[in-house]
Amino acid sequence: SQQGEEDPQALSIQEGENATMNCSYKTSINNLQWYRQNSGRGLVHLILIRSNEREKHSGRLRVTLDTSKKSSSLLITASRAADTASYFCATAGRETSGSRLTFGEGTQLTVNP
Amino acid sequence: KAGVTQTPRYLIKTRGQQVTLSCSPISGHRSVSWYQQTPGQGLQFLFEYFSETQRNKGNFPGRFSGRQFSNSRSEMNVSTLELGDSALYLCASSILTGINEKLFFGSGTQLSVL
């Protein structure tokens, strides 16, 4: 079963608007990562936030982490049609060894031109 | 620098057959992980190899196996294929093994079992 649950499952917005996706997880984590997947392709790493961090920025991306609520959010500002993709959160649990990640179910983002 | 390369891109097999998928990691990366992606189960971890040793294994039956060669290239094998094995199989590499490693994914092998 998936560690994370993402909300919403699908999101459709207009170009230039902001998109916010949420992720909840169940166990204690070392870090949380966000990945993007274009249809039928591999995943691309976007950002990693460690359990002792609360917020992180990378370009138009802003990620927050609330370990007390076991949740994270990904904000994409000024969205573009090229941002259309599925977005997944992935966690590395405290009990995890190696590079094993547990992925959420993903949010399908559609940005309309 | 070349990315993670997976071959073949598409594969069609019938039930009962076996299949071998190949993954070449980014040059210098020593860890290779495999994931299965299906519409119903999402992304599920299969196994991770580091320096030719299996580091982690997910909850898949013994029909799923893998190995890593001295040049870090990896293969995964699925024997006695079942319809439910139809999926996108993704390989990911990282420089080292560890919880803070960023994974670089290939484009995947789309396996269809008829």
XYZ file of C-alpha atoms in Angstrom:
227
model
C 0.000 0.000 0.000
C 1.117 3.568 -0.566
C 2.609 5.527 2.283
C 1.370 8.827 0.979
C -1.960 10.093 -0.101
C -2.132 13.064 -2.355
C -4.828 15.628 -2.613
C -6.320 16.474 -4.967
C -6.090 13.501 -7.311
C -6.563 15.839 -10.261
C -6.221 19.589 -10.646
C -6.991 21.727 -13.672
C -5.954 25.397 -13.780
C -5.263 28.190 -16.244
C -1.782 29.258 -17.251
C -0.434 31.873 -14.843
C -2.369 30.577 -11.847
C -0.771 28.893 -8.862
C -1.153 25.162 -8.245
C -1.081 23.615 -4.780
C -0.819 19.894 -4.164
C -0.873 18.210 -0.773
C 0.630 14.992 0.476
C 0.005 13.117 3.707
C 2.049 10.238 5.020
C 1.796 7.773 7.861
C 5.178 6.999 9.413
C 8.087 9.047 10.692
C 10.341 10.203 7.901
C 13.892 11.330 7.274
C 12.982 13.354 4.236
C 10.242 13.935 1.709
C 10.820 14.383 -1.998
C 8.653 15.562 -4.864
C 8.886 14.140 -8.364
C 7.198 15.009 -11.656
C 6.197 12.497 -14.318
C 5.147 13.343 -17.826
C 2.728 10.840 -19.321
C 4.279 7.390 -19.706
C 7.785 8.626 -18.947
C 10.203 8.417 -16.043
C 10.093 10.579 -12.955
C 12.098 13.750 -12.548
C 13.286 14.851 -9.120
C 12.045 18.305 -8.160
C 12.990 18.976 -4.562
C 13.962 17.258 -1.298
C 13.019 18.591 2.133
C 14.515 17.075 5.266
C 12.484 16.320 8.363
C 14.087 19.190 10.284
C 13.182 21.738 7.581
C 9.822 23.488 7.344
C 10.026 25.193 3.966
C 12.153 25.051 0.865
C 12.187 26.950 -2.418
C 13.486 26.097 -5.856
C 12.637 28.468 -8.686
C 8.838 28.544 -9.000
C 8.464 25.681 -6.508
C 7.784 26.054 -2.815
C 7.535 23.017 -0.559
C 6.405 22.988 3.053
C 6.631 20.158 5.542
C 4.674 19.761 8.766
C 5.943 16.693 10.570
C 3.437 17.103 13.406
C 0.602 16.697 10.884
C 2.602 14.314 8.681
C 1.861 16.416 5.639
C 3.583 18.371 2.900
C 2.479 20.724 0.187
C 3.947 21.638 -3.173
C 3.152 25.056 -4.612
C 3.923 25.848 -8.243
C 3.640 29.560 -8.897
C 2.810 31.193 -12.245
C 2.097 27.829 -13.847
C 2.818 27.112 -17.504
C 1.351 24.593 -19.949
C 4.668 22.723 -19.717
C 3.955 22.055 -16.021
C 1.192 19.639 -17.069
C 2.236 16.324 -15.523
C 1.647 14.022 -12.576
C 3.289 15.026 -9.318
C 4.286 12.510 -6.671
C 5.516 12.865 -3.150
C 7.902 10.213 -1.899
C 9.146 9.538 1.602
C 12.261 7.977 3.053
C 11.171 6.532 6.379
C 13.235 6.507 9.548
C 13.299 2.723 9.406
C 14.402 2.696 5.800
C 17.820 1.623 4.706
C 19.351 2.428 1.379
C 17.619 4.628 -1.164
C 14.165 3.044 -0.929
C 11.325 5.518 -1.389
C 7.607 5.106 -0.755
C 5.519 7.035 -3.248
C 2.116 8.643 -2.942
C -0.653 8.137 -5.435
C 0.067 11.336 -7.319
C -1.776 14.447 -8.427
C -2.504 14.911 -12.120
C -2.022 18.593 -12.907
C -3.385 20.065 -16.136
C -2.434 23.626 -17.012
C -4.611 25.041 -19.752
C -3.062 27.637 -22.103
C 26.191 13.097 -19.369
C 23.804 10.396 -20.571
C 20.773 9.697 -18.421
C 19.461 6.381 -17.182
C 18.849 4.082 -20.127
C 16.275 1.310 -20.054
C 15.787 -1.284 -22.743
C 13.597 -2.321 -24.308
C 11.066 0.517 -24.266
C 8.117 -1.733 -24.994
C 7.651 -5.451 -24.554
C 4.744 -7.799 -25.215
C 4.784 -11.262 -23.674
C 2.286 -14.013 -23.000
C 1.394 -15.608 -19.688
C 3.930 -18.129 -18.457
C 6.861 -16.624 -20.323
C 9.782 -14.912 -18.662
C 11.260 -11.525 -19.386
C 14.517 -9.684 -18.722
C 14.685 -5.896 -18.536
C 17.907 -3.929 -18.663
C 18.992 -0.694 -17.023
C 22.187 1.306 -17.522
C 22.629 3.918 -14.793
C 24.194 7.328 -15.141
C 27.963 7.035 -15.339
C 29.415 7.051 -11.833
C 26.175 6.032 -10.147
C 26.521 2.885 -8.101
C 22.989 2.335 -6.833
C 20.173 1.051 -9.026
C 16.571 0.695 -7.867
C 13.585 -0.794 -9.657
C 9.951 0.245 -9.321
C 6.734 -1.112 -10.772
C 4.041 1.374 -11.749
C 0.436 0.352 -12.387
C -2.787 2.388 -12.446
C -4.185 0.413 -9.522
C -1.191 0.100 -7.192
C 0.806 3.160 -8.172
C 4.579 3.112 -7.780
C 5.878 0.169 -5.798
C 9.464 -0.546 -4.853
C 10.893 -3.812 -6.176
C 14.544 -3.844 -5.105
C 17.749 -1.857 -4.881
C 21.256 -2.934 -5.790
C 24.470 -1.277 -4.694
C 27.934 -2.533 -5.572
C 26.466 -5.755 -6.988
C 24.633 -6.556 -3.726
C 20.899 -6.406 -3.130
C 20.397 -3.661 -0.582
C 16.628 -3.696 -0.208
C 13.742 -5.785 -1.399
C 10.069 -4.878 -1.681
C 7.046 -7.105 -1.180
C 7.031 -8.933 -4.469
C 6.996 -12.697 -5.064
C 10.171 -14.616 -5.828
C 9.292 -14.559 -9.539
C 10.792 -11.078 -9.535
C 14.555 -11.069 -9.319
C 17.400 -8.820 -10.242
C 21.125 -8.466 -10.365
C 23.789 -5.841 -10.800
C 27.018 -6.165 -12.706
C 30.442 -4.766 -11.867
C 29.848 -1.801 -14.216
C 26.666 -0.974 -12.215
C 24.348 -2.010 -15.049
C 21.361 -3.907 -13.732
C 18.854 -6.403 -15.020
C 15.569 -7.540 -13.592
C 13.892 -10.780 -14.480
C 10.285 -11.830 -14.124
C 9.553 -15.522 -14.552
C 6.223 -17.225 -15.175
C 4.523 -13.996 -16.211
C 0.988 -13.270 -15.033
C -1.532 -10.816 -16.485
C -1.096 -8.673 -13.383
C 2.572 -8.138 -14.184
C 1.574 -5.741 -16.960
C 3.079 -2.450 -15.864
C 5.607 0.261 -16.478
C 8.887 -0.852 -14.927
C 11.092 2.028 -13.925
C 14.745 1.939 -13.085
C 16.394 4.680 -11.048
C 20.010 5.320 -10.226
C 21.773 7.348 -7.576
C 25.392 8.096 -6.834
C 25.386 6.210 -3.554
C 22.851 4.377 -1.470
C 21.227 6.257 1.376
C 18.075 7.955 2.539
C 18.998 11.401 1.226
C 19.933 10.296 -2.244
C 18.148 11.878 -5.187
C 16.934 9.316 -7.698
C 17.344 9.705 -11.456
C 14.788 7.695 -13.388
C 14.856 6.143 -16.825
C 11.885 6.332 -19.192
C 10.811 2.829 -18.257
C 9.933 -0.408 -19.969
C 6.225 -0.837 -20.690
C 5.480 -4.538 -20.287
C 2.216 -5.971 -21.562
C 1.334 -9.557 -20.653
C -1.351 -11.145 -22.847
